[in-house]
Amino acid sequence: MYNFTIELDQNSKKPLYTQIYEHIADEIRNGRLEENERVPSKKALSAHLGVSVNTVETAYEILAQEGYLRPVPRSGYYARRVIAPQLSSTPTVFEEKPTESFAADFRTAGADVSSFPYSTWIKLSKEVMYQNPELLNHGGFKGDIELRDSIAKYLREFRGVHCSASQIITGAGMEYLVMLLCGLSGSERVFAIENPGYGKIDLILKNSGRKVRYVPLDEKGISVKELERSGADTVYITPSHQFPSGTVMPIDRREELLRWADEKPERYIIEDDINCEFCFLKRPHTAVQGIYGSKKVIYLNTFSRVLAPSVRIAYMVLPPLLLRLFEKKFSRYASTVPRFEQRTLARFISENYLSRHLNRVKNIYRKRRDTLIEAALSSDYPIEISGEKAGLHLVLKSPRASEILKKAAENNIKLYSLDDYYFTPRENPSNAIVAGYAGTTPEDIALLRSRVLCGNA
Amino acid sequence: MYNFTIELDQNSKKPLYTQIYEHIADEIRNGRLEENERVPSKKALSAHLGVSVNTVETAYEILAQEGYLRPVPRSGYYARRVIAPQLSSTPTVFEEKPTESFAADFRTAGADVSSFPYSTWIKLSKEVMYQNPELLNHGGFKGDIELRDSIAKYLREFRGVHCSASQIITGAGMEYLVMLLCGLSGSERVFAIENPGYGKIDLILKNSGRKVRYVPLDEKGISVKELERSGADTVYITPSHQFPSGTVMPIDRREELLRWADEKPERYIIEDDINCEFCFLKRPHTAVQGIYGSKKVIYLNTFSRVLAPSVRIAYMVLPPLLLRLFEKKFSRYASTVPRFEQRTLARFISENYLSRHLNRVKNIYRKRRDTLIEAALSSDYPIEISGEKAGLHLVLKSPRASEILKKAAENNIKLYSLDDYYFTPRENPSNAIVAGYAGTTPEDIALLRSRVLCGNA
């Protein structure tokens, strides 16, 4: 018969009944205590282990409750068959990929976190937490009305977007909102995206099981002729500063797209107004949504770019028909943005901190852009600059682009080839480099200049 | 010819060039200024309006940039055809549905926000904001390692979940994580959910275009025989406290489910461990994930329920194969949880505030449950109680359930019929009421007792 000697630790924080429970459960799982074997009576085991009957009783009750023991009235407890665990004693640790580190990284997703209005943000956050404990409770599925009101006013004033707060949906990042848009459409819907374009959008659409067509650009942005040919019914565009070519879409192309959308009821434009805040033209173009009204355009933007990457607040403006559908499908979802942060941002906008902050960082970024342009122009390599009318990256064209990229890599400086932003194979290399400057310092740019761009004559 | 008299407001905050730009753009859009009509020269208009040539020049440049005017060298600027706006002057305001208000609401999603450890949370939040400005930058797509480490330790200790931090993904709410799981699977995957069950899960799966089968329950939880017949390959279960029947799944049914999953490589169990924290048994069952290891179970839980509804932090534990697939598909997504909040929660867990908080609220909820049980037992209606072994709602069975529901409605007290949680039509009414108590006060329960349950003999 099985030996019921259990080593109990009287000094452990673990109660004695738990120690007994765990020992017996282990023995049943690993098969040492066999199916249908009877365990000692409570009295017998308590005497054997020198613990109270009550302690054993509690352990047996838990074992019975969890199904390790089968109680038989007037007879006792019997071991049940329990699946043997397939476990190693410690869980496997899967390695996390380390993030790469460069001497300078000109990635487009960079941001100047040092310009974040830290003390204002903390002050507002604290006030909101102390003053608004009611925000601990459930909020609206579209986000809180205070924030959506502030965004609507901001959009009307700064972007000419034509909307009311009720059309605005906030969410924890652009990815999430695009996932919602996928849920809003059927799987038969065909999306067109710009080629070259934003790889993440391609990824999100495909991960959501949506069909994607790649539409080439010309000098004004996405080609409407090619869009028509693609058979897509929803087009995703970045008109404020095409990602990554940097084209600012002129008004006639915007109109052409609106006419395209107007031709069939199922057609929609997703306007990702990314980097509209960093337009270095005299005056930024009005958003496509604002030219024609809100019927055919889904307007999309985020605060991650203008505040800090870790501020996960994006928003979209839905046209009326889609809004009704959204309310039908998603009204039971909880908003993904914490309400304290929603209120903090609402106050940040309505108390004019946002517009002041934008003016400030726009100047910072303009200077950084100018420094990068200067470095590129002073290069021994023949370089032609484009995409400079808006933020936050430049496109550097050069017949010797591959040489520049190679030299940068040798110096542990990360530049990106425009080729990598194409979704379809190219016959000829683009001979162009994408250089984001928002996350760089003047020192990074000096490094690029001295180690890569100059002294190669 | 068109009359170019523009009423300018010298005292407006709007610059004069903007006023001129807006006026001309409007006139072109509404067709009063016709296509190919030439606008006055800069000099002429500046003289006419009494402003500087520079002001008019800026306005014209913007109009040309936006495509309203076509500049012709050595001739002047001509109006282009621009789509007439279809806009009313103010955007339509879509009504937001007002939230219903009841004298008492026994909904299952309620929470006792007053027990939230407010001062501790604010203290930690402030410290994190002041001490960790680096958290403004991009974080990991799975969430930050500090939080995932704390969760892994917490799960091992309190739920017997067998995992390492690398298997944990955090996200802004359960809905978002289930959306990711949908993205992880192909559209051919068939999900089974408990019937009656959690309507939101049904909604999310369907919104994500996934096939759903409804599998009936027996007294131990979801029927494995019926699950087998459904042809589903992924099953969503709530074993800690089946929603809404309140069944705590016994160990043998858990094993049966694991055996089902083990039979085919594509089969998975999604274990939503909702309310595991509020188990009133001597000791909560080990999570299904912990019985057998991590190969077949996706473990899912949220902190919204134990902290506050507005804390949007949920998490899941992925088995190794799915983890690899997740990393492949989603590593470019940004985490949806703000990093300050991630760190705050990480400290809240690792500095033992969470376990203390849980003990406290568990006692609060146990008392509230007992008050509700007492009220139900003292009723003139014949009532049988179930689902009381764990939180945070009871099921009240009564042949006179419809009468009770009607009387509650007459008194503006919100109770829920179990019928409403079925996804398929029922032949006979369930004669059962679902009563959540987490969001109620003792006064609410007293109201239910005096106005609905008693005095009807």
Short mmCIF file of N, CA, C and O in Angstrom, two decimals, chain B residues 330-435:
data_model
loop_
_atom_site.label_atom_id
_atom_site.label_comp_id
_atom_site.label_asym_id
_atom_site.label_seq_id
_atom_site.Cartn_x
_atom_site.Cartn_y
_atom_site.Cartn_z
N PHE B 330 1.70 39.68 -35.59
CA PHE B 330 1.34 40.90 -34.88
C PHE B 330 2.50 41.70 -34.30
O PHE B 330 2.28 42.67 -33.58
N SER B 331 3.74 41.30 -34.61
CA SER B 331 4.85 41.98 -33.95
C SER B 331 4.97 43.45 -34.36
O SER B 331 5.64 44.23 -33.68
N ARG B 332 4.34 43.85 -35.45
CA ARG B 332 4.42 45.26 -35.84
C ARG B 332 3.29 46.09 -35.25
O ARG B 332 3.26 47.31 -35.40
N TYR B 333 2.34 45.45 -34.59
CA TYR B 333 1.26 46.20 -33.94
C TYR B 333 1.81 46.86 -32.67
O TYR B 333 2.66 46.29 -32.00
N ALA B 334 1.30 48.02 -32.36
CA ALA B 334 1.66 48.64 -31.08
C ALA B 334 0.73 48.09 -30.00
O ALA B 334 -0.42 47.77 -30.27
N SER B 335 1.26 47.96 -28.79
CA SER B 335 0.40 47.55 -27.68
C SER B 335 -0.70 48.59 -27.49
O SER B 335 -0.48 49.78 -27.68
N THR B 336 -1.88 48.15 -27.11
CA THR B 336 -3.01 49.07 -26.95
C THR B 336 -3.12 49.63 -25.53
O THR B 336 -3.99 50.45 -25.26
N VAL B 337 -2.24 49.19 -24.63
CA VAL B 337 -2.33 49.66 -23.25
C VAL B 337 -1.27 50.73 -23.00
O VAL B 337 -0.09 50.50 -23.27
N PRO B 338 -1.66 51.90 -22.47
CA PRO B 338 -0.67 52.95 -22.20
C PRO B 338 0.41 52.42 -21.26
O PRO B 338 0.12 51.71 -20.30
N ARG B 339 1.65 52.78 -21.54
CA ARG B 339 2.76 52.20 -20.77
C ARG B 339 2.79 52.69 -19.32
O ARG B 339 3.20 51.96 -18.42
N PHE B 340 2.34 53.93 -19.07
CA PHE B 340 2.29 54.40 -17.68
C PHE B 340 1.34 53.51 -16.88
O PHE B 340 1.61 53.15 -15.75
N GLU B 341 0.22 53.18 -17.51
CA GLU B 341 -0.75 52.36 -16.80
C GLU B 341 -0.23 50.93 -16.64
O GLU B 341 -0.46 50.28 -15.61
N GLN B 342 0.49 50.44 -17.65
CA GLN B 342 1.09 49.10 -17.53
C GLN B 342 2.02 49.05 -16.33
O GLN B 342 1.98 48.12 -15.53
N ARG B 343 2.88 50.08 -16.21
CA ARG B 343 3.85 50.07 -15.12
C ARG B 343 3.15 50.22 -13.77
O ARG B 343 3.54 49.60 -12.78
N THR B 344 2.13 51.09 -13.74
CA THR B 344 1.38 51.26 -12.50
C THR B 344 0.81 49.93 -12.04
O THR B 344 0.95 49.54 -10.87
N LEU B 345 0.21 49.20 -12.96
CA LEU B 345 -0.37 47.91 -12.60
C LEU B 345 0.72 46.90 -12.22
O LEU B 345 0.54 46.12 -11.27
N ALA B 346 1.85 46.94 -12.93
CA ALA B 346 2.94 46.01 -12.61
C ALA B 346 3.36 46.20 -11.15
O ALA B 346 3.54 45.24 -10.40
N ARG B 347 3.50 47.47 -10.76
CA ARG B 347 3.88 47.73 -9.37
C ARG B 347 2.76 47.36 -8.40
O ARG B 347 3.00 46.85 -7.31
N PHE B 348 1.53 47.62 -8.81
CA PHE B 348 0.38 47.28 -7.98
C PHE B 348 0.36 45.78 -7.67
O PHE B 348 0.04 45.36 -6.56
N ILE B 349 0.74 44.98 -8.65
CA ILE B 349 0.77 43.53 -8.44
C ILE B 349 2.00 43.14 -7.62
O ILE B 349 1.90 42.47 -6.60
N SER B 350 3.19 43.60 -8.07
CA SER B 350 4.41 43.08 -7.46
C SER B 350 4.61 43.61 -6.04
O SER B 350 5.29 42.99 -5.23
N GLU B 351 4.02 44.76 -5.72
CA GLU B 351 4.14 45.27 -4.36
C GLU B 351 2.97 44.80 -3.47
O GLU B 351 2.67 45.42 -2.44
N ASN B 352 2.32 43.74 -3.92
CA ASN B 352 1.29 43.05 -3.12
C ASN B 352 0.00 43.82 -2.85
O ASN B 352 -0.79 43.42 -2.01
N TYR B 353 -0.19 44.93 -3.54
CA TYR B 353 -1.45 45.66 -3.36
C TYR B 353 -2.61 44.85 -3.93
O TYR B 353 -3.71 44.86 -3.40
N LEU B 354 -2.35 44.14 -5.02
CA LEU B 354 -3.44 43.42 -5.68
C LEU B 354 -4.00 42.33 -4.76
O LEU B 354 -5.23 42.23 -4.60
N SER B 355 -3.13 41.51 -4.18
CA SER B 355 -3.67 40.40 -3.37
C SER B 355 -4.43 40.94 -2.17
O SER B 355 -5.47 40.39 -1.80
N ARG B 356 -3.93 42.03 -1.58
CA ARG B 356 -4.66 42.63 -0.45
C ARG B 356 -6.02 43.15 -0.91
O ARG B 356 -7.04 42.94 -0.26
N HIS B 357 -6.01 43.84 -2.06
CA HIS B 357 -7.26 44.38 -2.60
C HIS B 357 -8.26 43.25 -2.87
O HIS B 357 -9.44 43.35 -2.55
N LEU B 358 -7.76 42.16 -3.45
CA LEU B 358 -8.65 41.05 -3.78
C LEU B 358 -9.30 40.45 -2.53
O LEU B 358 -10.50 40.16 -2.53
N ASN B 359 -8.50 40.28 -1.47
CA ASN B 359 -9.07 39.76 -0.23
C ASN B 359 -10.18 40.67 0.28
O ASN B 359 -11.23 40.21 0.73
N ARG B 360 -9.91 41.96 0.18
CA ARG B 360 -10.89 42.93 0.68
C ARG B 360 -12.19 42.87 -0.12
O ARG B 360 -13.28 42.74 0.44
N VAL B 361 -12.09 42.96 -1.45
CA VAL B 361 -13.32 43.00 -2.24
C VAL B 361 -14.05 41.66 -2.21
O VAL B 361 -15.26 41.60 -2.30
N LYS B 362 -13.28 40.58 -2.07
CA LYS B 362 -13.93 39.28 -2.01
C LYS B 362 -14.86 39.22 -0.80
O LYS B 362 -15.98 38.71 -0.88
N ASN B 363 -14.39 39.76 0.31
CA ASN B 363 -15.24 39.80 1.49
C ASN B 363 -16.46 40.69 1.29
O ASN B 363 -17.56 40.35 1.71
N ILE B 364 -16.24 41.83 0.65
CA ILE B 364 -17.36 42.73 0.36
C ILE B 364 -18.40 42.01 -0.49
O ILE B 364 -19.59 42.02 -0.20
N TYR B 365 -17.90 41.37 -1.55
CA TYR B 365 -18.84 40.70 -2.47
C TYR B 365 -19.50 39.49 -1.81
O TYR B 365 -20.65 39.18 -2.09
N ARG B 366 -18.77 38.80 -0.94
CA ARG B 366 -19.37 37.65 -0.26
C ARG B 366 -20.55 38.10 0.60
O ARG B 366 -21.62 37.50 0.60
N LYS B 367 -20.34 39.22 1.31
CA LYS B 367 -21.42 39.75 2.15
C LYS B 367 -22.62 40.14 1.30
O LYS B 367 -23.76 39.89 1.64
N ARG B 368 -22.32 40.78 0.17
CA ARG B 368 -23.41 41.23 -0.69
C ARG B 368 -24.17 40.03 -1.25
O ARG B 368 -25.39 40.03 -1.32
N ARG B 369 -23.42 39.01 -1.61
CA ARG B 369 -24.04 37.79 -2.11
C ARG B 369 -24.95 37.21 -1.03
O ARG B 369 -26.11 36.84 -1.30
N ASP B 370 -24.44 37.14 0.22
CA ASP B 370 -25.23 36.56 1.29
C ASP B 370 -26.52 37.35 1.53
O ASP B 370 -27.57 36.78 1.79
N THR B 371 -26.41 38.68 1.42
CA THR B 371 -27.61 39.52 1.59
C THR B 371 -28.63 39.21 0.50
O THR B 371 -29.83 39.11 0.77
N LEU B 372 -28.14 39.02 -0.72
CA LEU B 372 -29.05 38.74 -1.83
C LEU B 372 -29.66 37.35 -1.66
O LEU B 372 -30.87 37.15 -1.90
N ILE B 373 -28.85 36.37 -1.22
CA ILE B 373 -29.37 35.02 -0.99
C ILE B 373 -30.47 35.06 0.07
O ILE B 373 -31.55 34.48 -0.09
N GLU B 374 -30.18 35.79 1.12
CA GLU B 374 -31.14 35.92 2.21
C GLU B 374 -32.46 36.53 1.71
O GLU B 374 -33.54 36.04 2.04
N ALA B 375 -32.34 37.57 0.90
CA ALA B 375 -33.54 38.21 0.35
C ALA B 375 -34.31 37.22 -0.50
O ALA B 375 -35.55 37.16 -0.43
N ALA B 376 -33.60 36.43 -1.31
CA ALA B 376 -34.27 35.48 -2.19
C ALA B 376 -34.96 34.38 -1.37
O ALA B 376 -36.09 33.98 -1.68
N LEU B 377 -34.27 33.93 -0.30
CA LEU B 377 -34.84 32.84 0.50
C LEU B 377 -36.04 33.31 1.32
O LEU B 377 -36.91 32.53 1.66
N SER B 378 -36.07 34.60 1.65
CA SER B 378 -37.18 35.11 2.44
C SER B 378 -38.38 35.47 1.57
O SER B 378 -39.39 35.95 2.07
N SER B 379 -38.25 35.26 0.28
CA SER B 379 -39.31 35.65 -0.64
C SER B 379 -40.56 34.79 -0.48
O SER B 379 -40.48 33.64 -0.06
N ASP B 380 -41.70 35.36 -0.84
CA ASP B 380 -42.94 34.57 -0.88
C ASP B 380 -42.93 33.68 -2.11
O ASP B 380 -43.66 32.70 -2.17
N TYR B 381 -42.17 34.06 -3.10
CA TYR B 381 -42.09 33.23 -4.30
C TYR B 381 -41.23 32.02 -4.01
O TYR B 381 -40.25 32.12 -3.27
N PRO B 382 -41.56 30.90 -4.60
CA PRO B 382 -40.65 29.74 -4.46
C PRO B 382 -39.40 30.00 -5.31
O PRO B 382 -39.51 30.17 -6.52
N ILE B 383 -38.26 30.10 -4.67
CA ILE B 383 -37.03 30.41 -5.39
C ILE B 383 -35.93 29.41 -5.04
O ILE B 383 -35.71 29.11 -3.87
N GLU B 384 -35.28 28.91 -6.07
CA GLU B 384 -34.16 28.00 -5.86
C GLU B 384 -32.92 28.74 -6.36
O GLU B 384 -32.93 29.29 -7.46
N ILE B 385 -31.87 28.73 -5.53
CA ILE B 385 -30.69 29.53 -5.86
C ILE B 385 -29.59 28.65 -6.43
O ILE B 385 -29.32 27.57 -5.92
N SER B 386 -28.95 29.12 -7.51
CA SER B 386 -27.73 28.44 -7.95
C SER B 386 -26.70 29.47 -8.40
O SER B 386 -26.98 30.66 -8.46
N GLY B 387 -25.49 28.99 -8.70
CA GLY B 387 -24.42 29.90 -9.11
C GLY B 387 -23.81 30.67 -7.96
O GLY B 387 -23.09 31.65 -8.18
N GLU B 388 -24.05 30.19 -6.72
CA GLU B 388 -23.61 30.96 -5.55
C GLU B 388 -22.17 30.61 -5.15
O GLU B 388 -21.60 31.27 -4.28
N LYS B 389 -21.58 29.60 -5.77
CA LYS B 389 -20.25 29.16 -5.34
C LYS B 389 -19.14 30.13 -5.76
O LYS B 389 -18.02 30.06 -5.32
N ALA B 390 -19.46 30.98 -6.74
CA ALA B 390 -18.46 31.95 -7.21
C ALA B 390 -19.19 33.23 -7.61
O ALA B 390 -20.43 33.27 -7.66
N GLY B 391 -18.40 34.28 -7.86
CA GLY B 391 -18.99 35.57 -8.17
C GLY B 391 -19.31 35.73 -9.62
O GLY B 391 -18.90 34.93 -10.42
N LEU B 392 -19.98 36.76 -9.97
CA LEU B 392 -20.55 37.81 -9.15
C LEU B 392 -22.03 37.98 -9.45
O LEU B 392 -22.56 39.07 -9.45
N HIS B 393 -22.69 36.84 -9.72
CA HIS B 393 -24.14 36.89 -9.89
C HIS B 393 -24.76 35.57 -9.46
O HIS B 393 -24.07 34.55 -9.36
N LEU B 394 -26.05 35.62 -9.18
CA LEU B 394 -26.78 34.42 -8.82
C LEU B 394 -27.79 34.09 -9.90
O LEU B 394 -28.19 34.97 -10.66
N VAL B 395 -28.19 32.82 -9.95
CA VAL B 395 -29.31 32.45 -10.79
C VAL B 395 -30.45 32.05 -9.87
O VAL B 395 -30.29 31.21 -8.99
N LEU B 396 -31.59 32.72 -10.03
CA LEU B 396 -32.76 32.45 -9.20
C LEU B 396 -33.79 31.72 -10.04
O LEU B 396 -34.35 32.30 -10.98
N LYS B 397 -34.02 30.45 -9.70
CA LYS B 397 -35.01 29.68 -10.46
C LYS B 397 -36.34 29.72 -9.74
O LYS B 397 -36.40 29.55 -8.52
N SER B 398 -37.39 29.95 -10.50
CA SER B 398 -38.71 29.97 -9.89
C SER B 398 -39.75 29.70 -10.97
O SER B 398 -39.67 30.26 -12.06
N PRO B 399 -40.74 28.84 -10.66
CA PRO B 399 -41.82 28.65 -11.65
C PRO B 399 -42.55 29.97 -11.91
O PRO B 399 -43.22 30.11 -12.92
N ARG B 400 -42.36 30.94 -11.00
CA ARG B 400 -43.05 32.23 -11.17
C ARG B 400 -42.07 33.33 -11.60
O ARG B 400 -42.30 34.51 -11.34
N ALA B 401 -41.00 32.91 -12.28
CA ALA B 401 -39.95 33.86 -12.68
C ALA B 401 -40.51 35.04 -13.49
O ALA B 401 -40.16 36.20 -13.25
N SER B 402 -41.41 34.74 -14.41
CA SER B 402 -41.92 35.82 -15.28
C SER B 402 -42.69 36.85 -14.45
O SER B 402 -42.64 38.05 -14.73
N GLU B 403 -43.37 36.37 -13.44
CA GLU B 403 -44.11 37.25 -12.53
C GLU B 403 -43.14 38.18 -11.77
O GLU B 403 -43.37 39.38 -11.63
N ILE B 404 -42.05 37.57 -11.29
CA ILE B 404 -41.04 38.35 -10.56
C ILE B 404 -40.43 39.43 -11.47
O ILE B 404 -40.30 40.60 -11.10
N LEU B 405 -40.10 39.03 -12.69
CA LEU B 405 -39.50 39.98 -13.64
C LEU B 405 -40.45 41.13 -13.93
O LEU B 405 -40.05 42.29 -14.01
N LYS B 406 -41.73 40.80 -14.07
CA LYS B 406 -42.74 41.82 -14.37
C LYS B 406 -42.87 42.80 -13.20
O LYS B 406 -42.88 44.02 -13.39
N LYS B 407 -42.92 42.24 -12.01
CA LYS B 407 -43.07 43.08 -10.83
C LYS B 407 -41.84 43.99 -10.66
O LYS B 407 -41.97 45.17 -10.29
N ALA B 408 -40.66 43.44 -10.93
CA ALA B 408 -39.44 44.25 -10.84
C ALA B 408 -39.51 45.41 -11.83
O ALA B 408 -39.25 46.56 -11.48
N ALA B 409 -39.90 45.10 -13.06
CA ALA B 409 -39.98 46.14 -14.09
C ALA B 409 -40.96 47.23 -13.67
O ALA B 409 -40.69 48.43 -13.85
N GLU B 410 -42.08 46.84 -13.09
CA GLU B 410 -43.06 47.84 -12.62
C GLU B 410 -42.48 48.76 -11.57
O GLU B 410 -42.89 49.90 -11.43
N ASN B 411 -41.51 48.25 -10.84
CA ASN B 411 -40.87 49.05 -9.79
C ASN B 411 -39.54 49.66 -10.23
O ASN B 411 -38.74 50.09 -9.41
N ASN B 412 -39.33 49.64 -11.54
CA ASN B 412 -38.10 50.21 -12.11
C ASN B 412 -36.84 49.54 -11.56
O ASN B 412 -35.80 50.18 -11.41
N ILE B 413 -36.96 48.26 -11.24
CA ILE B 413 -35.80 47.49 -10.79
C ILE B 413 -35.43 46.52 -11.91
O ILE B 413 -36.29 45.81 -12.44
N LYS B 414 -34.16 46.53 -12.30
CA LYS B 414 -33.76 45.76 -13.48
C LYS B 414 -33.20 44.40 -13.09
O LYS B 414 -32.15 44.29 -12.45
N LEU B 415 -33.97 43.36 -13.45
CA LEU B 415 -33.49 41.98 -13.33
C LEU B 415 -33.42 41.41 -14.74
O LEU B 415 -34.03 41.95 -15.66
N TYR B 416 -32.71 40.33 -14.92
CA TYR B 416 -32.51 39.80 -16.27
C TYR B 416 -32.99 38.36 -16.35
O TYR B 416 -32.71 37.56 -15.44
N SER B 417 -33.71 38.05 -17.42
CA SER B 417 -34.18 36.68 -17.59
C SER B 417 -33.07 35.83 -18.18
O SER B 417 -32.36 36.26 -19.10
N LEU B 418 -32.92 34.62 -17.66
CA LEU B 418 -31.92 33.71 -18.23
C LEU B 418 -32.21 33.44 -19.70
O LEU B 418 -31.30 33.19 -20.49
N ASP B 419 -33.47 33.52 -20.09
CA ASP B 419 -33.86 33.31 -21.49
C ASP B 419 -33.03 34.17 -22.44
O ASP B 419 -32.69 33.75 -23.55
N ASP B 420 -32.72 35.39 -22.01
CA ASP B 420 -32.03 36.34 -22.89
C ASP B 420 -30.59 35.96 -23.18
O ASP B 420 -29.94 36.58 -24.02
N TYR B 421 -30.07 34.98 -22.47
CA TYR B 421 -28.69 34.57 -22.68
C TYR B 421 -28.57 33.37 -23.61
O TYR B 421 -27.49 32.87 -23.85
N TYR B 422 -29.72 32.92 -24.10
CA TYR B 422 -29.70 31.80 -25.05
C TYR B 422 -29.55 32.33 -26.47
O TYR B 422 -30.15 33.34 -26.82
N PHE B 423 -28.76 31.63 -27.27
CA PHE B 423 -28.53 32.06 -28.65
C PHE B 423 -29.51 31.39 -29.61
O PHE B 423 -29.57 31.73 -30.77
N THR B 424 -30.20 30.38 -29.09
CA THR B 424 -31.13 29.63 -29.94
C THR B 424 -32.50 29.68 -29.30
O THR B 424 -32.62 29.83 -28.07
N PRO B 425 -33.57 29.57 -30.10
CA PRO B 425 -34.91 29.65 -29.53
C PRO B 425 -35.15 28.50 -28.55
O PRO B 425 -34.68 27.39 -28.76
N ARG B 426 -35.85 28.78 -27.49
CA ARG B 426 -36.16 27.75 -26.48
C ARG B 426 -37.60 27.30 -26.60
O ARG B 426 -38.49 28.12 -26.84
N GLU B 427 -37.81 26.02 -26.37
CA GLU B 427 -39.19 25.54 -26.39
C GLU B 427 -39.93 26.03 -25.16
O GLU B 427 -41.03 26.53 -25.24
N ASN B 428 -39.28 25.87 -24.00
CA ASN B 428 -39.91 26.29 -22.75
C ASN B 428 -39.08 27.40 -22.13
O ASN B 428 -37.87 27.42 -22.27
N PRO B 429 -39.75 28.31 -21.42
CA PRO B 429 -38.97 29.36 -20.74
C PRO B 429 -38.07 28.73 -19.67
O PRO B 429 -38.39 27.67 -19.13
N SER B 430 -36.94 29.37 -19.41
CA SER B 430 -35.99 28.82 -18.44
C SER B 430 -36.50 28.98 -17.01
O SER B 430 -36.03 28.32 -16.10
N ASN B 431 -37.47 29.89 -16.84
CA ASN B 431 -37.97 30.18 -15.49
C ASN B 431 -36.84 30.55 -14.54
O ASN B 431 -36.82 30.13 -13.39
N ALA B 432 -35.90 31.29 -15.03
CA ALA B 432 -34.77 31.65 -14.18
C ALA B 432 -34.37 33.10 -14.41
O ALA B 432 -34.56 33.65 -15.50
N ILE B 433 -33.84 33.69 -13.36
CA ILE B 433 -33.46 35.10 -13.36
C ILE B 433 -31.96 35.20 -13.07
O ILE B 433 -31.46 34.49 -12.19
N VAL B 434 -31.28 36.05 -13.80
CA VAL B 434 -29.86 36.29 -13.55
C VAL B 434 -29.74 37.61 -12.78
O VAL B 434 -30.22 38.64 -13.25
N ALA B 435 -29.14 37.53 -11.59
CA ALA B 435 -29.05 38.74 -10.76
C ALA B 435 -27.60 39.00 -10.38
O ALA B 435 -27.03 38.30 -9.54
#
